[in-house]
XYZ file of C-alpha atoms in Angstrom:
765
model
C -188.484 3.252 188.243
C -191.259 2.778 185.651
C -188.927 3.669 182.779
C -186.238 1.345 184.205
C -188.707 -1.556 184.321
C -189.746 -0.913 180.706
C -186.100 -0.883 179.640
C -185.458 -4.176 181.477
C -188.477 -5.753 179.739
C -187.313 -4.477 176.357
C -183.843 -5.917 177.040
C -185.374 -9.300 177.840
C -187.362 -9.203 174.582
C -184.201 -8.474 172.615
C -182.445 -11.402 174.300
C -185.324 -13.765 173.512
C -185.392 -12.606 169.875
C -181.629 -13.170 169.586
C -182.013 -16.643 171.094
C -184.752 -17.521 168.613
C -182.595 -16.501 165.663
C -179.554 -18.327 167.044
C -181.543 -21.534 167.401
C -183.280 -21.150 164.062
C -181.187 -23.849 162.402
C -182.013 -26.380 165.128
C -185.703 -26.967 164.354
C -188.073 -27.484 161.464
C -190.683 -24.958 160.406
C -194.242 -25.932 161.353
C -196.710 -26.878 158.637
C -198.999 -24.098 159.843
C -197.520 -20.754 160.828
C -198.741 -18.836 163.849
C -201.386 -16.658 162.297
C -205.114 -16.368 161.951
C -205.417 -19.612 160.059
C -206.383 -21.828 162.955
C -203.002 -23.535 163.067
C -201.367 -24.642 166.266
C -199.208 -21.541 166.427
C -199.821 -18.385 168.445
C -203.098 -17.050 167.096
C -204.000 -13.363 167.201
C -207.544 -13.238 168.442
C -209.723 -16.296 167.988
C -208.263 -19.503 166.657
C -209.917 -20.131 163.323
C -211.067 -23.536 162.120
C -213.681 -23.400 159.377
C -214.747 -26.665 157.767
C -214.625 -26.590 153.961
C -218.340 -27.196 153.470
C -220.475 -25.730 150.715
C -222.185 -23.495 153.253
C -218.920 -22.054 154.570
C -217.484 -21.614 151.082
C -220.339 -19.321 150.101
C -221.332 -17.784 153.466
C -220.681 -14.030 153.779
C -219.921 -14.492 157.477
C -219.271 -17.650 159.461
C -217.877 -18.904 162.771
C -215.012 -21.117 163.913
C -215.375 -24.550 165.502
C -212.458 -23.647 167.788
C -213.817 -20.354 169.035
C -214.188 -19.728 172.763
C -216.258 -16.569 172.389
C -218.855 -15.455 169.814
C -217.147 -14.447 166.573
C -217.885 -13.648 162.938
C -215.347 -14.265 160.188
C -215.674 -12.073 157.093
C -213.699 -13.348 154.109
C -211.897 -11.583 151.272
C -214.325 -13.105 148.749
C -217.255 -11.357 150.456
C -215.353 -8.049 150.448
C -214.636 -8.358 146.714
C -217.899 -9.911 145.543
C -220.540 -8.126 147.609
C -219.227 -4.707 148.708
C -218.125 -1.579 146.834
C -214.351 -1.176 146.526
C -214.404 2.055 148.558
C -215.755 0.309 151.676
C -213.995 0.862 155.040
C -213.404 -1.726 157.771
C -216.426 -0.645 159.837
C -218.695 -1.296 156.872
C -217.039 -4.683 156.309
C -217.760 -5.608 159.938
C -221.382 -4.421 159.630
C -222.493 -7.797 158.251
C -221.899 -9.301 161.722
C -224.582 -9.684 164.412
C -224.692 -6.962 167.118
C -222.617 -4.573 164.967
C -224.145 -1.230 163.990
C -222.704 1.711 162.113
C -223.176 5.469 161.937
C -221.428 8.162 159.949
C -220.435 7.459 156.376
C -222.854 10.245 155.406
C -220.751 11.275 152.393
C -220.949 7.848 150.757
C -219.547 4.379 151.378
C -215.995 4.826 152.668
C -215.992 8.476 151.558
C -215.880 9.926 155.069
C -215.378 8.509 158.518
C -217.806 6.035 160.052
C -218.116 4.637 163.563
C -219.084 1.143 164.680
C -220.809 -0.109 167.795
C -220.615 -3.647 169.086
C -223.388 -4.836 171.417
C -223.888 -1.151 172.278
C -220.231 -0.541 173.159
C -219.055 2.556 171.316
C -215.841 2.991 169.362
C -213.026 3.275 171.895
C -214.663 0.676 174.158
C -213.471 -2.239 172.026
C -210.143 -2.988 170.363
C -209.318 -2.893 166.695
C -206.152 -4.718 165.641
C -204.213 -5.189 162.410
C -202.155 -8.397 162.193
C -202.430 -8.643 165.968
C -201.288 -5.067 166.654
C -203.826 -2.959 168.597
C -204.048 0.591 167.254
C -206.027 3.729 167.960
C -205.779 7.353 169.009
C -203.528 8.114 171.960
C -205.944 10.306 173.942
C -208.420 7.404 174.014
C -208.445 4.232 171.903
C -210.910 5.492 169.279
C -210.390 4.911 165.564
C -210.559 6.540 162.129
C -212.161 4.092 159.727
C -210.830 5.422 156.416
C -207.435 6.692 157.578
C -205.156 3.658 158.001
C -206.521 0.570 156.241
C -208.746 0.860 153.155
C -210.244 -2.388 151.866
C -207.331 -3.162 149.520
C -205.143 -3.803 152.601
C -207.510 -6.297 154.319
C -207.655 -10.035 153.618
C -209.912 -11.168 156.461
C -211.785 -9.466 159.293
C -212.799 -11.278 162.469
C -215.308 -9.674 164.824
C -214.710 -11.170 168.290
C -217.656 -10.218 170.467
C -215.835 -10.518 173.771
C -212.528 -9.770 175.517
C -210.835 -12.887 174.151
C -208.254 -14.908 176.045
C -205.376 -13.431 178.029
C -203.292 -13.357 174.827
C -205.711 -10.909 173.157
C -203.955 -7.575 173.587
C -205.283 -4.018 173.699
C -206.333 -1.400 176.235
C -210.076 -1.719 175.507
C -210.634 -5.479 175.557
C -213.809 -5.333 177.611
C -216.092 -4.434 174.711
C -214.712 -6.970 172.247
C -212.236 -6.980 169.395
C -212.303 -6.284 165.682
C -209.273 -8.114 164.251
C -208.128 -7.333 160.712
C -205.535 -9.383 158.863
C -203.391 -8.024 156.036
C -203.462 -9.146 152.410
C -201.939 -12.580 151.917
C -198.968 -13.248 149.681
C -199.403 -16.022 147.090
C -197.096 -18.713 145.744
C -198.144 -17.876 142.158
C -197.429 -14.490 140.573
C -200.236 -12.263 139.369
C -201.343 -8.739 138.591
C -204.773 -7.226 139.184
C -205.979 -3.800 138.035
C -209.368 -2.364 138.978
C -211.181 0.751 137.840
C -214.459 1.830 139.422
C -216.787 4.764 138.772
C -220.209 5.809 139.991
C -222.540 8.055 141.980
C -221.289 11.372 143.391
C -218.684 11.440 140.600
C -216.717 8.852 142.537
C -213.879 6.951 140.957
C -211.378 4.477 142.319
C -208.235 3.059 140.746
C -206.449 0.088 142.284
C -203.474 -2.052 141.377
C -202.189 -5.192 143.083
C -199.080 -7.222 142.292
C -198.247 -10.696 143.628
C -194.624 -11.646 142.973
C -195.221 -15.300 143.723
C -192.502 -17.386 145.330
C -189.097 -16.066 144.198
C -186.763 -19.083 144.083
C -183.574 -16.992 143.929
C -184.584 -15.386 147.223
C -185.333 -18.666 148.967
C -189.044 -18.665 148.206
C -189.680 -15.075 149.298
C -193.184 -13.873 148.475
C -194.413 -10.296 148.242
C -197.622 -8.408 147.581
C -197.866 -4.707 146.691
C -200.984 -2.598 146.258
C -201.857 1.002 145.459
C -205.251 2.694 145.524
C -206.537 6.147 144.638
C -210.076 7.334 145.415
C -211.649 10.675 144.509
C -215.234 11.911 144.855
C -217.433 15.002 145.003
C -219.290 13.261 147.847
C -222.958 12.885 148.697
C -222.846 16.067 150.794
C -222.591 19.559 149.332
C -219.059 20.843 148.667
C -217.595 17.830 150.464
C -214.918 16.591 148.107
C -212.674 13.767 149.278
C -209.585 12.027 147.924
C -207.451 9.227 149.300
C -204.099 7.755 148.313
C -202.892 4.448 149.733
C -199.752 2.365 149.232
C -199.324 -1.082 150.753
C -196.515 -3.623 150.703
C -195.829 -6.928 152.428
C -192.846 -9.262 152.046
C -192.639 -12.741 153.601
C -189.063 -14.085 153.788
C -188.275 -17.710 154.741
C -185.021 -17.104 156.633
C -184.571 -20.845 156.994
C -186.692 -23.971 157.270
C -187.793 -22.871 160.736
C -187.824 -19.062 160.678
C -190.043 -16.665 158.764
C -189.676 -12.879 158.647
C -192.571 -10.652 157.564
C -192.116 -6.992 156.642
C -195.198 -4.819 156.157
C -195.763 -1.148 155.487
C -198.732 0.956 154.466
C -199.003 4.699 153.819
C -202.233 6.667 153.570
C -203.012 10.289 152.668
C -206.526 11.756 152.875
C -207.687 15.252 152.001
C -211.308 16.351 152.328
C -213.657 19.266 152.965
C -215.793 18.858 156.057
C -216.645 20.831 159.207
C -214.695 19.587 162.190
C -217.987 19.022 164.050
C -220.102 17.944 161.108
C -223.827 17.258 160.915
C -226.809 19.313 159.747
C -229.526 20.939 161.838
C -233.195 20.556 160.971
C -233.309 24.257 160.070
C -230.505 23.682 157.561
C -232.234 20.596 156.196
C -235.470 22.568 155.764
C -233.699 25.310 153.811
C -230.995 23.438 151.907
C -231.918 19.726 151.887
C -230.742 16.544 153.567
C -227.378 16.512 151.814
C -226.316 19.940 153.089
C -222.892 20.259 154.706
C -220.823 23.125 153.236
C -221.543 26.042 150.912
C -219.899 28.459 148.491
C -220.451 31.653 150.527
C -217.192 33.281 151.774
C -219.239 35.136 154.416
C -220.245 31.852 156.098
C -218.335 29.670 158.529
C -219.490 26.768 156.364
C -217.676 28.046 153.266
C -215.942 24.985 151.848
C -212.512 26.637 151.621
C -212.674 27.373 155.363
C -213.248 23.696 156.215
C -210.522 21.341 155.071
C -208.571 18.482 156.606
C -205.461 16.547 155.606
C -204.637 13.279 157.350
C -201.396 11.388 156.795
C -200.677 8.002 158.343
C -198.171 5.182 158.107
C -198.063 1.740 159.710
C -195.054 -0.611 159.783
C -194.666 -4.146 161.156
C -191.627 -6.424 161.406
C -192.672 -9.888 162.536
C -190.457 -12.875 163.293
C -191.971 -16.375 163.551
C -189.685 -19.198 164.664
C -189.753 -22.785 165.890
C -186.638 -22.639 168.078
C -187.068 -26.036 169.756
C -189.329 -29.085 169.393
C -192.964 -28.141 170.045
C -191.929 -24.564 170.834
C -192.933 -21.492 168.870
C -191.800 -17.901 169.244
C -193.340 -14.806 167.658
C -192.031 -11.264 167.985
C -193.842 -8.322 166.402
C -192.174 -4.911 166.408
C -194.247 -2.062 165.032
C -194.660 1.664 164.685
C -197.445 3.827 163.333
C -198.195 7.513 163.069
C -201.154 9.821 162.535
C -201.096 13.494 161.538
C -204.359 15.439 161.337
C -204.119 19.061 160.160
C -207.518 20.777 160.153
C -208.936 24.217 159.341
C -212.559 24.636 160.423
C -215.268 27.149 161.138
C -216.292 27.366 164.793
C -219.733 25.959 164.125
C -221.459 23.949 161.425
C -224.956 25.024 162.492
C -225.031 28.510 160.938
C -227.495 29.560 158.248
C -226.365 31.323 155.113
C -227.523 34.963 154.945
C -228.572 35.266 158.601
C -225.224 35.633 160.435
C -226.604 37.510 163.458
C -229.984 35.879 163.964
C -230.933 33.649 166.842
C -230.358 30.738 164.495
C -226.587 31.247 164.357
C -223.492 32.097 166.337
C -222.585 35.686 165.447
C -219.791 36.065 162.886
C -217.584 38.300 164.984
C -213.867 38.227 165.787
C -211.380 40.140 167.947
C -208.301 40.969 165.886
C -206.198 42.656 168.594
C -205.609 41.774 172.271
C -208.342 43.443 174.346
C -209.932 44.882 171.208
C -213.584 45.167 170.278
C -215.506 42.577 168.319
C -215.639 43.281 164.599
C -217.164 41.509 161.631
C -215.254 38.419 160.609
C -215.464 34.665 160.237
C -214.374 32.833 163.410
C -212.639 29.492 163.062
C -209.616 27.550 164.237
C -206.667 25.455 163.200
C -206.216 22.024 164.741
C -203.284 19.620 164.921
C -203.411 16.084 166.282
C -200.267 14.093 165.540
C -198.710 11.119 167.259
C -196.136 8.384 166.794
C -196.499 4.993 168.490
C -193.749 2.401 169.031
C -194.359 -1.093 170.335
C -193.249 -4.691 170.598
C -195.224 -7.875 171.200
C -193.434 -11.104 172.137
C -195.218 -14.438 172.515
C -193.782 -17.858 173.247
C -195.700 -21.140 173.198
C -194.731 -24.622 174.326
C -196.915 -27.627 173.504
C -196.445 -30.532 175.936
C -198.941 -32.957 174.455
C -201.995 -32.815 176.723
C -201.784 -29.028 176.757
C -199.830 -25.928 175.830
C -198.497 -22.916 177.688
C -198.461 -19.486 176.023
C -196.829 -16.464 177.640
C -195.936 -13.031 176.404
C -195.338 -9.369 176.875
C -196.559 -6.201 175.147
C -194.699 -2.908 175.498
C -195.802 0.356 173.890
C -194.856 4.033 174.017
C -196.510 6.993 172.304
C -195.767 10.706 171.910
C -198.526 13.123 170.919
C -198.817 16.805 170.055
C -202.215 18.516 169.923
C -203.203 22.150 169.494
C -206.123 24.393 168.600
C -205.718 28.074 167.748
C -208.518 30.589 167.137
C -208.230 32.446 163.822
C -210.176 34.797 161.604
C -210.840 32.672 158.522
C -210.916 35.752 156.257
C -207.507 37.200 157.141
C -205.840 34.127 158.637
C -204.814 36.197 161.676
C -205.348 35.356 165.336
C -208.799 35.739 166.857
C -208.422 36.915 170.493
C -211.818 35.564 171.482
C -211.110 33.222 174.415
C -211.682 34.178 178.044
C -208.768 35.688 179.933
C -206.948 33.025 181.994
C -204.060 33.443 184.447
C -201.758 30.610 185.487
C -202.452 30.114 189.229
C -198.792 29.242 189.924
C -196.753 31.579 187.704
C -199.269 34.362 187.149
C -198.644 34.206 183.381
C -201.581 35.160 181.176
C -202.629 32.835 178.371
C -202.923 34.415 174.894
C -206.606 34.729 174.129
C -206.271 33.028 170.744
C -205.035 29.750 172.309
C -207.539 26.981 172.960
C -204.758 24.574 173.962
C -201.177 23.600 173.094
C -200.343 20.239 174.556
C -197.739 17.480 174.499
C -198.628 14.123 176.010
C -197.204 10.628 176.155
C -198.235 7.159 177.190
C -196.509 3.971 178.310
C -198.098 0.609 178.737
C -197.065 -2.933 179.485
C -199.127 -6.086 179.493
C -197.769 -9.441 180.672
C -199.887 -12.533 180.175
C -199.909 -16.312 180.448
C -202.527 -18.862 179.458
C -202.569 -22.601 179.911
C -204.427 -24.598 177.296
C -205.381 -27.974 178.726
C -206.681 -30.909 176.661
C -207.738 -33.497 179.256
C -210.044 -35.354 176.843
C -210.185 -35.661 173.055
C -212.007 -32.628 171.684
C -212.029 -30.779 175.019
C -209.942 -27.636 175.542
C -209.930 -25.666 178.790
C -207.874 -22.452 178.885
C -207.399 -20.461 182.074
C -205.391 -17.266 181.694
C -203.972 -14.290 183.553
C -202.925 -10.811 182.429
C -201.403 -7.851 184.261
C -201.876 -4.372 182.787
C -199.875 -1.205 183.563
C -200.888 2.024 181.841
C -199.471 5.531 182.377
C -200.540 8.810 180.735
C -198.576 12.047 181.039
C -199.342 15.622 179.997
C -196.681 18.302 179.539
C -198.770 21.176 178.226
C -197.774 24.733 177.523
C -201.528 25.401 177.647
C -203.573 22.400 178.746
C -206.945 21.679 177.195
C -209.874 23.175 179.149
C -207.726 24.899 181.831
C -205.670 26.788 179.172
C -202.553 27.190 181.321
C -199.331 25.197 181.753
C -199.703 21.855 183.516
C -197.565 18.754 183.976
C -199.730 15.834 185.059
C -199.625 12.046 185.096
C -201.959 9.172 185.811
C -201.110 5.480 186.268
C -203.512 2.541 186.340
C -202.790 -1.122 186.973
C -205.062 -4.135 186.907
C -204.896 -7.917 187.168
C -207.296 -9.721 184.836
C -208.361 -13.371 184.826
C -209.820 -15.520 182.069
C -211.233 -19.013 181.618
C -212.586 -20.527 178.389
C -213.789 -23.937 177.306
C -214.392 -25.499 173.901
C -215.677 -29.031 173.383
C -216.035 -30.767 170.023
C -219.202 -32.783 170.486
C -218.832 -34.002 166.905
C -216.310 -33.236 164.188
C -218.663 -30.523 162.904
C -220.321 -29.424 166.168
C -218.694 -27.634 169.084
C -219.899 -25.860 172.209
C -218.004 -23.175 174.086
C -218.122 -20.914 177.109
C -216.162 -17.975 178.426
C -215.515 -16.060 181.614
C -213.342 -12.986 181.098
C -212.490 -9.692 182.718
C -211.984 -6.509 180.692
C -210.196 -3.226 181.321
C -210.227 0.319 179.943
C -207.980 3.056 181.359
C -209.454 6.546 181.857
C -209.001 8.783 178.810
C -206.570 11.666 178.594
C -209.490 14.088 179.018
C -209.697 13.169 182.715
C -206.493 15.247 183.094
C -208.051 18.360 181.522
C -208.956 19.819 184.924
C -207.426 22.234 187.401
C -207.318 19.791 190.335
C -206.830 16.168 189.158
C -206.128 15.250 192.784
C -209.818 15.784 193.533
C -210.850 13.081 191.062
C -211.346 9.600 192.456
C -211.155 7.269 189.483
C -210.798 3.544 189.016
C -210.354 1.990 185.548
C -213.511 0.926 183.795
C -213.884 -2.842 184.067
C -216.165 -5.573 182.824
C -216.954 -9.148 183.764
C -218.116 -11.213 180.804
C -220.049 -14.470 180.723
C -221.026 -16.040 177.402
C -221.730 -19.429 175.888
C -222.754 -20.826 172.539
C -222.387 -23.493 169.875
C -221.150 -23.754 166.278
C -222.374 -26.276 163.675
C -220.897 -26.816 160.210
C -223.103 -29.138 158.165
C -222.566 -29.917 154.510
C -225.277 -27.435 153.498
C -226.083 -25.650 156.756
C -223.746 -23.495 158.830
C -225.169 -22.363 162.164
C -224.024 -20.703 165.384
C -225.814 -19.212 168.357
C -224.774 -17.596 171.643
C -225.942 -15.694 174.695
C -223.979 -13.171 176.741
C -224.107 -11.212 180.015
C -221.624 -8.398 180.725
C -221.364 -6.447 183.976
C -219.683 -3.105 183.177
C -218.471 -1.141 186.221
C -216.829 2.195 187.026
C -218.397 4.227 184.237
C -216.750 7.658 184.282
C -218.641 10.929 184.771
C -217.830 14.492 185.833
C -219.285 16.717 188.548
C -218.651 19.979 190.385
C -216.884 19.685 193.763
C -215.464 22.029 196.404
C -211.863 23.061 195.780
C -211.147 23.494 199.490
C -210.783 27.282 199.281
C -214.440 28.228 199.203
C -214.719 27.806 195.425
C -215.707 24.939 193.150
C -214.014 23.009 190.385
C -214.640 20.031 188.099
C -213.649 16.487 189.032
C -214.176 13.029 187.552
C -215.631 10.048 189.381
C -217.024 6.549 188.815
C -220.786 6.873 188.525
C -222.042 3.318 188.266
C -222.214 0.999 185.317
C -224.187 -0.819 182.639
C -225.519 -4.348 182.226
C -225.138 -5.668 178.676
C -226.969 -8.871 177.764
C -228.376 -10.481 174.674
C -228.742 -13.312 172.181
C -226.976 -13.631 168.807
C -227.079 -16.067 165.914
C -226.112 -16.531 162.293
C -226.921 -19.190 159.695
C -226.255 -20.008 156.049
C -228.230 -22.601 154.035
C -227.120 -23.842 150.605
C -230.121 -24.306 148.308
C -228.060 -25.818 145.509
C -226.521 -24.959 142.142
C -224.439 -22.147 143.687
C -227.327 -20.496 145.525
C -227.364 -19.927 149.286
C -229.432 -17.865 151.684
C -228.233 -16.507 154.999
C -229.520 -14.637 158.017
C -228.127 -13.367 161.281
C -229.457 -11.269 164.089
C -229.233 -10.160 167.680
C -231.338 -8.959 170.583
C -229.283 -6.500 172.632
C -229.931 -4.854 175.977
C -227.496 -2.245 177.352
C -229.117 -0.621 180.378
C -227.723 1.784 182.949
C -227.715 0.123 186.371
C -229.325 3.110 188.112
C -231.876 4.344 185.588
C -232.393 1.099 183.605
C -232.347 3.259 180.460
C -230.737 1.912 177.277
C -227.379 3.668 176.823
C -226.940 6.201 174.033
C -226.784 4.891 170.463
C -227.073 1.247 171.499
C -229.534 -0.499 169.135
C -231.906 -2.942 170.808
C -231.350 -5.393 167.971
C -229.770 -6.001 164.584
C -230.539 -8.310 161.677
C -229.070 -9.174 158.298
C -230.379 -11.457 155.567
C -229.888 -12.115 151.898
C -229.077 -14.460 149.074
C -225.763 -15.206 147.379
C -225.223 -16.944 144.040
C -221.834 -18.140 142.796
C -221.626 -20.333 139.736
C -219.022 -20.330 137.008
C -218.354 -16.767 135.876
C -221.375 -15.282 137.681
C -221.417 -13.673 141.135
C -224.613 -12.187 142.534
C -225.724 -11.154 146.010
C -228.455 -9.140 147.648
C -227.970 -8.317 151.324
C -230.027 -6.264 153.752
C -228.765 -4.995 157.125
C -231.336 -3.755 159.664
C -230.462 -1.678 162.736
C -233.043 -1.565 165.499
C -234.372 1.290 167.581
C -231.833 3.313 169.578
C -231.771 6.596 171.482
C -229.696 9.751 171.335
C -229.059 10.860 174.919
C -227.857 14.269 176.012
C -224.792 13.419 178.107
C -224.656 16.985 179.472
C -227.876 16.296 181.367
C -226.423 13.267 183.149
C -224.745 14.252 186.402
C -224.622 14.296 190.158
C -224.212 10.535 190.226
C -227.969 10.134 189.701
C -227.832 9.500 185.948
C -230.953 11.626 185.490
C -231.595 11.812 181.771
C -233.416 14.957 180.686
C -233.199 14.396 176.934
C -233.697 11.066 175.262
C -234.569 11.232 171.551
C -235.644 8.099 169.707
C -233.809 7.080 166.518
C -236.102 4.867 164.466
C -234.911 1.572 162.945
C -233.336 1.775 159.503
C -231.926 -0.635 156.966
C -229.545 -0.680 154.013
C -229.796 -3.084 151.065
C -226.759 -3.862 148.898
C -227.081 -5.515 145.496
C -223.934 -6.715 143.761
C -223.382 -8.589 140.500
C -220.368 -9.451 138.397
C -219.413 -11.539 135.377
C -216.010 -12.995 134.497
C -214.974 -13.169 130.858
C -211.500 -14.473 130.198
C -209.206 -12.295 132.339
C -211.806 -9.559 132.816
C -214.463 -9.062 135.456
C -217.350 -6.632 134.946
C -219.235 -5.685 138.077
C -221.822 -3.358 139.543
C -222.722 -2.637 143.167
C -225.803 -0.739 144.310
C -225.612 0.375 147.929
C -228.830 1.413 149.670
C -230.849 -0.064 146.830
C -234.149 1.411 148.049
C -232.665 4.880 148.668
C -233.346 5.022 152.393
C -232.262 8.328 153.963
C -233.264 7.935 157.589
C -231.397 9.185 160.648
C -228.451 7.034 161.721
C -227.352 9.341 164.544
C -228.331 12.557 166.317
C -225.886 14.872 168.081
C -227.713 16.606 170.910
C -226.471 20.071 171.843
C -227.647 20.260 175.441
C -230.228 22.931 174.641
C -233.270 20.930 173.663
C -236.732 22.378 174.285
C -238.268 19.144 175.681
C -237.156 15.716 176.756
C -237.922 14.029 173.424
C -237.783 16.760 170.756
C -234.937 18.324 168.812
C -233.554 21.843 168.912
C -233.977 22.657 165.228
C -231.131 25.197 165.168
C -228.476 23.399 167.269
C -228.972 19.609 167.379
C -227.171 17.921 164.491
C -228.634 15.029 162.521
C -226.927 12.440 160.336
C -228.647 10.653 157.460
C -227.949 7.618 155.340
C -226.253 8.943 152.175
C -228.827 7.382 149.846
C -228.482 5.138 146.813
C -224.961 4.782 145.442
C -224.199 2.896 142.210
C -220.642 1.849 141.345
C -219.556 0.007 138.226
C -216.112 -1.520 137.867
C -213.826 -3.422 135.540
C -211.085 -5.704 136.863
C -208.249 -7.056 134.746
C -206.163 -10.015 135.959
C -202.917 -11.284 134.499
């Protein structure tokens, strides 16, 4: 029945698309297309209206007068003028209030980083690209340097809230990070960039704008290619990335526009699958230790390599098919393929393979055989393909507008891990013996798991934008979410025997926003919104899923604020309160036969609340100063303890100078105190935290300068100007000696990579 309903919805979408094309000659194309430009079309994420003041022209991050939730808009000029070319989207978003970042220990954009927003971790907020939500299929987490390097991003909008009903994604309750692809231009041009610097890092980039091609009806296209290679800040941690990007915008007629987009990315790097250094390793080998050149170690660099290949394609149709009516249909597909070889542990010490400081280097090369000397490791595959379609229709009836739509998505995933001896490449029969309780079949002892899974989701929404008074917009909305996960595993993860399981969640969500233009350059806004996050695939990695009693994680959001755009001062401020319910935990329960088994349950929630603000002041003669900051509380309801890795505040400040051929900026981002918490010590529904290790505040200063001479630009960027190398994260192992101290041989620490200098030359034609 579920599949039949999805097919019926897909059929309706096809019919609507056909109708839009058939009527395309009946209407005139709107002056402003439905996009992220603040036009009257169907916006993805926040509607954007930024007054062209001096402050907003130079500000690194600003806000929209039309916004109905707190937001930060990061422009392409800031990305080009103030950040290194290798930067990833998490590091672009870092300039925003309430956004923090960890990872990136190999250098800026040279390995994966993770963002947090108001204390919500990656996977608890959406990331979209041209309105398409994307993420892993086991849970909606993201890989910052795998799909969209900075050459593919024109603008990034950090929406700190669920958005309206039309904001799509399966993790709306923590907010949204909305990226928009590179714009095409009416004028042709070519840009070539070469960059070189610290860690023997170099980057080559080319970009071509075709301009409007008259023989093709004004078609515009942009194409870009980028290659990055580095030795990395960490030992034996080389990394290279290849990216190709293309976008074509075709005016089919005066009222229809077709956009075709594709990007391909290939990464190869050396890194342990569970990276991070212990304090014992740091003491012996230094803060930048990761891999080594010892073939007798699990951390030998040739034993730890990963290749990731991705592609992302979008076909988008925008049409005005009747007066005051707009239709948008976005069909898309994307894929991810991660092939990894890794040692079992990254915490071993070179030259002491059998000490208490290391997991013994022993393998079992034959079924039931004895342990012999070897190097234990594993191969890992995580590959998926996602298909989806988003249809939105909007009708403006003068004193208001009605927007309705539908999102359908299907994914197929294959994941496996196999134990191997890294010396011989043969199987390592090291796993515990497991027998299928139904068939009696024994699982090979080299198999960790071998699993196929799939997911189907549908979201239907409607929102009514009412304009009862000039400058006043009130938008109630409704969304229904259906989400189904299925596992068809030859050997399921954790249980290690064949299982076929499914889980379906549904939820109705309501929204209400208000925006009032007090003056032409001053607006106030407020929002009530509900959020939703389906349980992850890991909740099906148990023997008896029927013993779990899970509801989707939900949130209720309240926030309000104002935005002011003066001629020399840009200012916005907000406050928020979020009630997060149904947090998921695991516990041991009776299996009904006298034994016990694991089950998942909802163990309470978190209250998120805080204040945020950002401001830019133009001093004059091309010079401006800016500052933003936040005070953030994210406390467990039961224990009143700040959740793991949720900073209690953030701040950013700096100065920017733009005049004639000169660009200069100095920017500092500060991340407040946070805590690493041992999740393994939280259980029994009591949320008793046995280990809570403080991570001290840290900051990163970026200095950037460039000079234009004719068609050349010469630039330099210094990241982490003052060479700070503090902790940004701590991975607790569950074996700490005390409640606040680290296990020096097992807990893994992550440092800032230190000062990185990049010089570049850009040629424009």
